[in-house]
């Protein structure tokens, strides 16, 4: 395989669809949220995208069946008379610089084919600390999009995120702007150390309002409880380490504590 | 050289051949097993594959003769009226992401030219510990292939391998599936630290059944004995280190022991 | 996006323009100086250059608006009857080897379109130590350019810079020479550890003479004062560390002091 | 610049030329030897080779003049009725895998244009220890070449070099073989830590015999003396460190000594 290959699985007529992207990234928040939408809304697969700029790898299912790493585009038909949804998910992002541009261009080609006039990309940004109630921060490719998102509780603060947005979630805004497709990125606060179903839920609550849908969160809540156990064990270990240090070293400064905690 | 170059060394009529791939990878199990097959079955070289995506390097023989890094395709004519065998070996895999896709595509082109309807790729997966009697784990690109392999003793367990299969051994399944060629991957347990002729033998025992052949293992057994010496020295050193630690530090936990051993 | 894209924002007639390049690099001296010129001289944007060899990233403004990473070419019309100026700035350099050649080639295409007969690239070179009054070192692509720069106080010393000049600032000289466009590189001494507005000012003082303009330095001076605070804190910490070391280790050698300081 | 560019500086009729390659590598032995030949034999420059797969960099001369990183091909006309010489040198090798293949292909194109029927590539291989009288090891792309080189004192030993030959020195043998041009590689033993004019001299002594020329070694001897000073200082420091260790730690084993020395 020398070039990207697009395999069409199914064809559907979609009504004014909005495109949601949730590829792997910080805390896997976007991936968790987008995959949860696909499961809960019984989305149907439209496309598989294969590319030699994805990792040279297969993923093995629990039955032992290997699947070539790819991106997938799903569609959700809205039962009511509302807008339909396109959802982009995948196992990996490009491992090469140029691949990000090429694959994002392909996603935008599909978006244009379906007349997409709004894109929402999902991601996380790392705070370095465990966050109990993660805020959702936003970025847009047209300033006029800010107000509506702020009304939904999305925060816009200078320096969040500081280093820009890397990968498909960022490029869909940047390249989308060059094709005049309005696009927003929702980023859930997350430690950056663990897969974060809490952050994914926070993002889905915003999406529920934007898409005018209801999403059953039970499965994500269960995964969040599991992660909670992991996190509390990590915290205990850190506190123990901290106490030992305090016994060994007379006066830890405020700085040290912040560093440990 | 700007593009891959295929040099045909010999032309042979093959009867319903099965393709075996054994390129370098974890524990070099696939490479050892495939090269052993070539030696023991007096395979004949059909093709050399050169590519600028292989390392820019020559391998120097013990006579001082340099050979450009390449992949080679060998054939074994079955004396009985059974199936013939194509064997792919090489000094290196691609050093570039896209090269894996390109080279695997080339191997599949050759496979299709010979009407290959079954592919078996050989590899190892690292356990991190020395394994005395390595199990063979499997992955397939069609679920129907699982049962036959399980009957031969190949294990299918969720999370083995966890991270998928990287390189040609994985891509032949993934890209093979897109060309509708059934393919399986056999992975021998191995520590991951050393070249492992024991794992290679375990895989060959499965292959003997699949290919309905007998393979003299003597040479691999000798190499395994050599490695055994190396391994037992490593083990002794580790035990000594462990004992010293026990004398210095009062109570090592079970965790520490596992980490050392 | 598979190829570089040039977007023309505005068209201007320019009189014998000189091209100034200030892309990110050591101490961000070139970037600071070039961006300061754009602000102070009310430059107008002529081009945006997008490339899949730039990082796959958007930069988010303080209003939350994401902009695709790009290079920009600005123009300054000289009010007097003197020469006009083209200024190349950007968020990033290429992340790929070949991208540097491709993007520099594009800048030279634009330079040739406007009849540019002189290029000045701006950069820093790291001394590893904080420099209070940075010298400006030069490199040229035609030996005849040395004398004029020396008259302006630019230094030419063997081994400064030792390892050559990497990136657009170097390639504009090298590739410019192949197109017979005279080009010079001005490099301000800088520690290499911090963004350095002092170095940027030193370079701008040379540029004022070359371009026969006056530039208000106030904003850079304010940023320099801020950095001064940062630097003096670092120095204090180092001195404390030094004193502690002296108390612990009897006789530090001159070498040690240089290493710390 | 998107593609390799070849600039012809001069045209010369050459009599049955032998091509010598000395690009940067282990101990810079090949580069030192080839550049010394160019200086001592008053070679004339025929070609400059530029490539976007070379580093994006200029080298600055002591006069401050920047030269784009390139490869150069020189020619030496033999005053007697013997064979002429082509010499390939350069500041850098390719920084990209494929670039090595492309650039070596270009060198072979030039070799074929001049009817080259013998190639000698120059390099070093690292022993990890300082070698007083370095042996020269050989590799060839046709077994028939071994004997003549052995008669000149070149050694052929299994496992030297163990890991093959990387870069242009290796590829000229490997790709040369595919074009049926006999080629040998001469490798001088060297520590691998320092630029090594002693190794370069040893290689030149072999080349003197092959090319039937005499080369004044004075400049290399001076550089060797300078390096000798550096090396003896390093040795003294190591001995001191060793003695200090012996005082601190009761019984250093033979292993430790070898590791230090």
XYZ file of N, CA, C and O in Angstrom, chain D residues 113-258:
584
model
N 29.632 7.380 -15.935
C 29.872 8.348 -17.007
C 31.352 8.387 -17.355
O 31.716 8.568 -18.522
N 32.218 8.243 -16.353
C 33.663 8.292 -16.585
C 34.255 6.896 -16.786
O 35.472 6.751 -16.813
N 33.406 5.890 -16.896
C 33.908 4.542 -17.121
C 34.674 3.950 -15.959
O 35.604 3.153 -16.157
N 34.318 4.345 -14.736
C 35.029 3.819 -13.561
C 34.842 2.305 -13.471
O 33.725 1.807 -13.558
N 35.938 1.567 -13.301
C 35.860 0.113 -13.169
C 36.373 -0.360 -11.819
O 36.520 -1.565 -11.589
N 36.662 0.586 -10.926
C 37.097 0.207 -9.582
C 36.765 1.340 -8.614
O 37.058 2.507 -8.877
N 36.166 0.966 -7.498
C 35.806 1.937 -6.461
C 36.483 1.517 -5.166
O 36.504 0.326 -4.828
N 37.043 2.489 -4.449
C 37.570 2.222 -3.109
C 36.938 3.219 -2.140
O 37.070 4.429 -2.319
N 36.232 2.702 -1.142
C 35.624 3.584 -0.149
C 36.448 3.518 1.132
O 37.023 2.485 1.463
N 36.519 4.656 1.844
C 37.398 4.770 3.002
C 36.574 5.018 4.261
O 35.659 5.838 4.252
N 36.917 4.326 5.331
C 36.184 4.550 6.572
C 36.985 4.075 7.762
O 38.149 3.707 7.654
N 36.348 4.136 8.917
C 36.987 3.632 10.124
C 36.033 2.674 10.791
O 34.861 2.627 10.463
N 36.537 1.841 11.680
C 35.557 1.194 12.552
C 36.060 1.241 13.984
O 37.243 1.117 14.276
N 35.103 1.463 14.860
C 35.416 1.816 16.232
C 35.782 0.577 17.026
O 35.061 -0.420 17.028
N 36.925 0.630 17.728
C 37.333 -0.455 18.615
C 36.954 -0.132 20.055
O 36.968 -1.007 20.907
N 36.671 1.133 20.334
C 36.338 1.527 21.706
C 37.564 1.793 22.552
O 37.469 2.244 23.683
N 38.731 1.494 21.989
C 39.982 1.748 22.724
C 40.958 2.479 21.814
O 40.903 2.341 20.596
N 41.854 3.235 22.418
C 42.831 3.951 21.604
C 43.826 2.948 21.030
O 44.361 2.095 21.737
N 44.045 3.023 19.711
C 44.887 2.069 18.992
C 46.152 2.781 18.557
O 46.082 3.824 17.899
N 47.304 2.253 18.925
C 48.547 2.927 18.554
C 48.909 2.662 17.095
O 49.275 3.565 16.362
N 48.827 1.396 16.684
C 49.168 1.078 15.305
C 47.964 0.424 14.650
O 47.838 -0.808 14.649
N 47.089 1.240 14.102
C 45.827 0.706 13.600
C 46.005 -0.222 12.402
O 46.750 0.091 11.469
N 45.340 -1.370 12.476
C 45.255 -2.242 11.312
C 44.198 -1.704 10.361
O 43.304 -0.954 10.760
N 44.321 -2.100 9.091
C 43.308 -1.751 8.098
C 42.549 -3.030 7.749
O 43.152 -4.030 7.345
N 41.231 -2.995 7.930
C 40.390 -4.128 7.569
C 39.675 -3.831 6.259
O 39.448 -2.661 5.919
N 39.337 -4.886 5.545
C 38.730 -4.692 4.230
C 37.399 -5.393 4.087
O 37.068 -6.328 4.819
N 36.608 -4.887 3.149
C 35.414 -5.580 2.682
C 35.332 -5.314 1.187
O 35.834 -4.284 0.713
N 34.747 -6.231 0.451
C 34.724 -6.118 -1.013
C 33.335 -6.493 -1.519
O 32.524 -7.046 -0.781
N 33.054 -6.182 -2.775
C 31.776 -6.640 -3.310
C 31.948 -7.774 -4.336
O 30.976 -8.199 -4.947
N 33.219 -8.234 -4.486
C 33.490 -9.427 -5.300
C 34.614 -10.186 -4.617
O 35.680 -9.615 -4.379
N 34.394 -11.470 -4.355
C 35.362 -12.204 -3.545
C 36.766 -12.178 -4.166
O 37.768 -12.199 -3.456
N 36.853 -12.076 -5.495
C 38.151 -12.088 -6.170
C 39.044 -10.909 -5.772
O 40.249 -10.931 -6.016
N 38.448 -9.867 -5.177
C 39.248 -8.697 -4.808
C 40.033 -8.892 -3.523
O 40.941 -8.112 -3.209
N 39.685 -9.940 -2.762
C 40.288 -10.101 -1.425
C 41.794 -10.294 -1.508
O 42.569 -9.649 -0.788
N 42.224 -11.165 -2.408
C 43.627 -11.587 -2.399
C 44.583 -10.410 -2.595
O 45.537 -10.234 -1.836
N 44.285 -9.593 -3.599
C 45.172 -8.459 -3.877
C 45.290 -7.537 -2.667
O 46.370 -7.041 -2.327
N 44.153 -7.304 -2.001
C 44.187 -6.420 -0.826
C 44.972 -7.059 0.317
O 45.735 -6.391 1.013
N 44.791 -8.379 0.508
C 45.552 -9.060 1.561
C 47.052 -8.941 1.305
O 47.844 -8.755 2.235
N 47.453 -9.002 0.022
C 48.874 -8.855 -0.304
C 49.411 -7.488 0.100
O 50.603 -7.324 0.368
N 48.525 -6.489 0.142
C 48.953 -5.137 0.531
C 48.891 -4.929 2.044
O 49.161 -3.838 2.533
N 48.487 -5.972 2.785
C 48.444 -5.847 4.238
C 47.058 -5.591 4.799
O 46.896 -5.427 6.014
N 46.053 -5.512 3.938
C 44.690 -5.318 4.432
C 44.199 -6.625 5.044
O 44.415 -7.699 4.485
N 43.565 -6.549 6.206
C 43.128 -7.749 6.911
C 41.658 -8.047 6.622
O 40.829 -7.128 6.510
N 41.353 -9.319 6.529
C 39.966 -9.767 6.410
C 39.709 -10.732 7.557
O 40.305 -11.798 7.609
N 38.870 -10.325 8.492
C 38.594 -11.179 9.646
C 37.105 -11.216 9.895
O 36.425 -10.177 9.841
N 36.615 -12.400 10.202
C 35.180 -12.541 10.476
C 34.771 -11.617 11.626
O 35.473 -11.490 12.617
N 33.648 -10.946 11.434
C 33.138 -10.087 12.500
C 33.798 -8.724 12.559
O 33.534 -7.955 13.472
N 34.675 -8.412 11.592
C 35.266 -7.071 11.530
C 34.978 -6.501 10.163
O 35.614 -6.908 9.199
N 34.054 -5.604 9.992
C 33.190 -5.078 11.041
C 31.992 -5.979 11.264
O 31.491 -6.591 10.322
N 31.533 -6.037 12.535
C 30.440 -6.927 12.885
C 29.102 -6.501 12.320
O 28.379 -7.272 11.730
N 28.777 -5.253 12.489
C 27.425 -4.799 12.171
C 27.223 -4.334 10.752
O 26.278 -3.615 10.462
N 28.118 -4.754 9.843
C 27.990 -4.261 8.485
C 28.573 -2.874 8.339
O 29.193 -2.341 9.266
N 28.416 -2.291 7.164
C 28.962 -0.959 6.884
C 27.797 -0.062 6.496
O 27.069 -0.342 5.544
N 27.636 1.022 7.248
C 26.483 1.909 7.083
C 26.891 3.146 6.282
O 28.003 3.634 6.424
N 26.009 3.635 5.444
C 26.234 4.884 4.726
C 26.873 4.656 3.372
O 26.917 3.532 2.858
N 27.399 5.755 2.790
C 27.902 5.714 1.414
C 29.013 4.675 1.235
O 29.071 3.992 0.209
N 29.902 4.521 2.238
C 31.014 3.569 2.107
C 30.507 2.143 1.925
O 31.119 1.341 1.223
N 29.399 1.824 2.567
C 28.808 0.508 2.385
C 27.980 0.428 1.104
O 28.106 -0.504 0.321
N 27.139 1.437 0.891
C 26.223 1.383 -0.261
C 26.955 1.390 -1.598
O 26.460 0.819 -2.571
N 28.126 2.052 -1.656
C 28.862 2.023 -2.930
C 29.268 0.591 -3.272
O 29.326 0.223 -4.445
N 29.530 -0.237 -2.251
C 29.796 -1.660 -2.520
C 28.498 -2.361 -2.930
O 28.465 -3.081 -3.921
N 27.443 -2.126 -2.150
C 26.207 -2.859 -2.384
C 25.530 -2.460 -3.682
O 25.140 -3.316 -4.488
N 25.362 -1.144 -3.892
C 24.725 -0.691 -5.133
C 25.690 -0.823 -6.307
O 25.273 -1.057 -7.444
N 27.004 -0.682 -6.030
C 28.013 -0.890 -7.070
C 27.931 -2.312 -7.619
O 28.023 -2.532 -8.837
N 27.754 -3.261 -6.736
C 27.629 -4.656 -7.155
C 26.458 -4.840 -8.108
O 26.539 -5.578 -9.085
N 25.343 -4.152 -7.835
C 24.179 -4.279 -8.705
C 24.442 -3.659 -10.089
O 23.769 -3.986 -11.049
N 25.443 -2.761 -10.177
C 25.829 -2.199 -11.481
C 27.096 -2.870 -12.019
O 27.713 -2.385 -12.969
N 27.545 -3.917 -11.323
C 28.729 -4.674 -11.719
C 29.998 -3.842 -11.755
O 30.845 -3.988 -12.648
N 30.154 -2.940 -10.784
C 31.405 -2.204 -10.611
C 32.114 -2.779 -9.385
O 31.583 -2.714 -8.280
N 33.321 -3.353 -9.582
C 34.056 -3.898 -8.433
C 34.371 -2.785 -7.434
O 34.782 -1.693 -7.833
N 34.170 -3.056 -6.140
C 34.395 -2.025 -5.119
C 34.914 -2.647 -3.843
O 34.514 -3.751 -3.461
N 35.814 -1.918 -3.186
C 36.373 -2.351 -1.907
C 36.200 -1.239 -0.890
O 36.192 -0.066 -1.240
N 36.110 -1.625 0.369
C 36.070 -0.653 1.460
C 37.267 -0.903 2.364
O 37.500 -2.041 2.788
N 38.048 0.141 2.633
C 39.174 0.055 3.570
C 38.780 0.741 4.861
O 38.373 1.906 4.855
N 38.886 0.015 5.978
C 38.467 0.570 7.266
C 39.629 0.567 8.241
O 40.165 -0.491 8.575
N 39.994 1.745 8.734
C 41.085 1.840 9.711
C 40.549 1.687 11.118
O 39.547 2.302 11.476
N 41.238 0.874 11.909
C 40.886 0.780 13.333
C 41.013 2.152 13.982
O 41.978 2.884 13.747
N 40.061 2.492 14.825
C 40.129 3.776 15.533
C 39.272 3.673 16.781
O 38.360 2.846 16.868
N 39.570 4.518 17.756
C 38.830 4.418 19.021
C 37.345 4.703 18.807
O 36.492 4.126 19.471
N 37.058 5.606 17.894
C 35.667 6.004 17.693
C 35.320 7.252 18.477
O 34.242 7.812 18.303
N 36.255 7.692 19.355
C 35.957 8.863 20.187
C 36.468 10.160 19.577
O 35.974 11.224 19.886
N 37.525 10.042 18.758
C 38.171 11.277 18.301
C 38.409 11.224 16.795
O 38.414 10.151 16.181
N 38.550 12.413 16.200
C 39.012 12.512 14.816
C 40.424 11.927 14.782
O 41.244 12.253 15.622
N 40.704 11.061 13.806
C 41.893 10.223 13.914
C 42.820 10.314 12.693
O 42.721 9.541 11.746
N 43.788 11.269 12.725
C 44.711 11.393 11.591
C 45.683 10.225 11.477
O 46.232 10.000 10.387
N 45.907 9.479 12.570
C 46.798 8.306 12.492
C 46.147 7.235 11.622
O 46.776 6.658 10.724
N 44.857 6.984 11.873
C 44.131 6.015 11.047
C 44.099 6.444 9.591
O 44.224 5.613 8.680
N 43.953 7.752 9.373
C 43.915 8.255 7.990
C 45.241 7.971 7.280
O 45.266 7.571 6.108
N 46.359 8.164 8.003
C 47.671 7.868 7.405
C 47.806 6.391 7.041
O 48.336 6.044 5.981
N 47.351 5.521 7.936
C 47.468 4.081 7.676
C 46.724 3.714 6.406
O 47.178 2.888 5.612
N 45.554 4.324 6.230
C 44.781 4.034 5.024
C 45.481 4.592 3.789
O 45.524 3.955 2.735
N 46.054 5.791 3.922
C 46.733 6.400 2.765
C 47.933 5.559 2.329
O 48.258 5.505 1.139
N 48.604 4.885 3.307
C 49.749 4.047 2.938
C 49.311 2.890 2.044
O 50.030 2.484 1.130
N 48.118 2.350 2.327
C 47.581 1.305 1.443
C 47.221 1.911 0.078
O 47.542 1.340 -0.979
N 46.590 3.087 0.106
C 46.184 3.729 -1.147
C 47.396 4.070 -2.022
O 47.321 3.973 -3.253
N 48.505 4.478 -1.394
C 49.722 4.775 -2.161
C 50.106 3.590 -3.041
O 50.499 3.758 -4.198
N 49.974 2.388 -2.472
C 50.349 1.200 -3.234
C 49.329 0.913 -4.335
O 49.692 0.608 -5.472
N 48.042 1.035 -3.983
C 47.005 0.735 -4.975
C 47.076 1.711 -6.137
O 46.977 1.327 -7.312
N 47.280 3.010 -5.827
C 47.225 4.051 -6.850
C 48.596 4.293 -7.487
O 48.718 5.066 -8.437
N 49.625 3.632 -6.919
C 50.982 3.820 -7.401
C 51.394 5.286 -7.374
O 51.891 5.851 -8.359
N 51.167 5.930 -6.216
C 51.536 7.335 -6.035
C 52.260 7.483 -4.708
O 52.301 6.558 -3.902
N 52.873 8.667 -4.529
C 53.454 8.978 -3.227
C 52.748 10.193 -2.649
O 52.513 11.175 -3.353
N 52.416 10.124 -1.372
C 51.691 11.217 -0.736
C 52.503 11.737 0.438
O 52.953 10.975 1.291
N 52.741 13.062 0.436
C 53.438 13.697 1.562
C 52.513 13.684 2.775
O 51.415 14.232 2.733
N 52.953 13.069 3.873
C 52.082 12.898 5.042
C 52.280 13.986 6.093
O 51.689 13.917 7.176
N 53.154 14.971 5.821
C 53.572 15.876 6.898
C 52.386 16.529 7.638
O 52.332 16.521 8.856
N 51.446 17.031 6.885
C 50.332 17.733 7.526
C 49.537 16.799 8.435
O 49.159 17.168 9.550
N 49.284 15.579 7.957
C 48.558 14.615 8.795
C 49.368 14.239 10.023
O 48.816 14.014 11.104
N 50.709 14.168 9.845
C 51.550 13.854 11.016
C 51.448 14.947 12.070
O 51.399 14.672 13.271
N 51.413 16.200 11.603
C 51.278 17.305 12.567
C 49.940 17.218 13.306
O 49.877 17.391 14.521
N 48.907 16.943 12.539
C 47.596 16.819 13.191
C 47.589 15.629 14.140
O 46.961 15.664 15.198
N 48.293 14.559 13.754
C 48.376 13.383 14.632
C 49.094 13.738 15.928
O 48.699 13.310 17.021
N 50.161 14.561 15.826
C 50.882 14.967 17.034
C 49.953 15.768 17.959
O 49.960 15.569 19.180
N 49.192 16.660 17.365
C 48.252 17.425 18.187
C 47.274 16.489 18.912
O 47.010 16.637 20.101
N 46.730 15.524 18.154
C 45.776 14.590 18.762
C 46.463 13.772 19.845
O 45.876 13.472 20.876
N 47.739 13.412 19.591
C 48.517 12.650 20.574
C 48.502 13.372 21.923
O 48.295 12.759 22.975
N 48.714 14.676 21.888
C 48.688 15.462 23.126
C 47.340 15.329 23.821
O 47.259 15.094 25.031
N 46.280 15.491 23.027
C 44.936 15.377 23.594
C 44.752 14.004 24.237
O 44.292 13.877 25.379
N 45.148 12.970 23.470
C 44.941 11.607 23.937
C 45.733 11.332 25.212
O 45.226 10.726 26.157
N 46.997 11.820 25.264
C 47.806 11.504 26.448
C 47.221 12.196 27.684
O 47.267 11.664 28.782
N 46.643 13.394 27.463
C 45.985 14.043 28.607
C 44.792 13.229 29.091
O 44.574 13.074 30.288
N 44.008 12.745 28.141
C 42.861 11.908 28.514
C 43.340 10.683 29.288
O 42.778 10.308 30.317
N 44.443 10.087 28.789
C 44.969 8.892 29.458
C 45.412 9.190 30.888
O 45.141 8.424 31.812
N 46.104 10.312 31.040
C 46.536 10.676 32.391
C 45.346 10.829 33.328
O 45.344 10.315 34.437
N 44.335 11.537 32.842
C 43.146 11.739 33.679
C 42.531 10.405 34.070
O 42.073 10.220 35.191
N 42.515 9.480 33.103
C 41.924 8.175 33.401
C 42.748 7.431 34.437
O 42.207 6.781 35.327
N 44.095 7.522 34.292
C 44.938 6.836 35.264
C 44.734 7.408 36.660
O 44.648 6.672 37.644
N 44.648 8.751 36.716
C 44.400 9.366 38.025
C 43.088 8.872 38.615
O 43.017 8.492 39.780
N 42.061 8.863 37.772
C 40.747 8.405 38.244
C 40.841 6.969 38.742
O 40.253 6.593 39.759
N 41.656 6.192 38.013
C 41.849 4.788 38.356
C 42.527 4.661 39.723
O 42.095 3.890 40.577
N 43.582 5.465 39.895
C 44.304 5.407 41.165
C 43.411 5.820 42.336
O 43.409 5.181 43.372
N 42.655 6.892 42.121
C 41.736 7.321 43.173
C 40.761 6.208 43.511
O 40.496 5.927 44.670
N 40.251 5.559 42.462
C 39.306 4.467 42.682
C 39.954 3.342 43.473
O 39.343 2.759 44.369
N 41.212 3.028 43.100
C 41.897 1.942 43.799
C 42.034 2.250 45.288
O 41.929 1.374 46.125
N 42.293 3.542 45.588
C 42.412 3.915 46.996
C 41.068 3.806 47.722
O 41.012 3.419 48.872
N 40.007 4.156 46.994
C 38.689 4.124 47.635
C 38.100 2.720 47.709
O 37.546 2.325 48.718
N 38.215 1.994 46.609
C 37.627 0.655 46.557
C 38.757 -0.374 46.605
O 39.591 -0.413 45.709
N 38.769 -1.252 47.597
C 39.898 -2.142 47.865
C 40.424 -2.931 46.651
O 41.578 -2.807 46.299
N 39.573 -3.751 45.986
C 40.132 -4.632 44.955
C 39.446 -4.500 43.595
O 38.471 -5.198 43.337
N 39.944 -3.621 42.739
C 39.361 -3.547 41.403
C 39.685 -4.830 40.636
O 40.800 -5.361 40.747
N 38.735 -5.345 39.908
C 38.998 -6.548 39.118
C 39.616 -6.166 37.790
O 39.649 -4.996 37.404
N 40.109 -7.184 37.093
C 40.683 -6.972 35.766
C 39.642 -6.310 34.851
O 39.960 -5.447 34.050
N 38.409 -6.701 35.041
C 37.311 -6.143 34.241
C 37.206 -4.637 34.390
O 37.057 -3.909 33.424
N 37.281 -4.181 35.636
C 37.168 -2.747 35.878
C 38.285 -2.006 35.161
O 38.059 -0.968 34.550
N 39.496 -2.553 35.257
C 40.635 -1.873 34.648
C 40.435 -1.751 33.147
O 40.679 -0.703 32.554
N 39.969 -2.830 32.547
C 39.776 -2.779 31.099
C 38.731 -1.731 30.758
O 38.840 -1.002 29.802
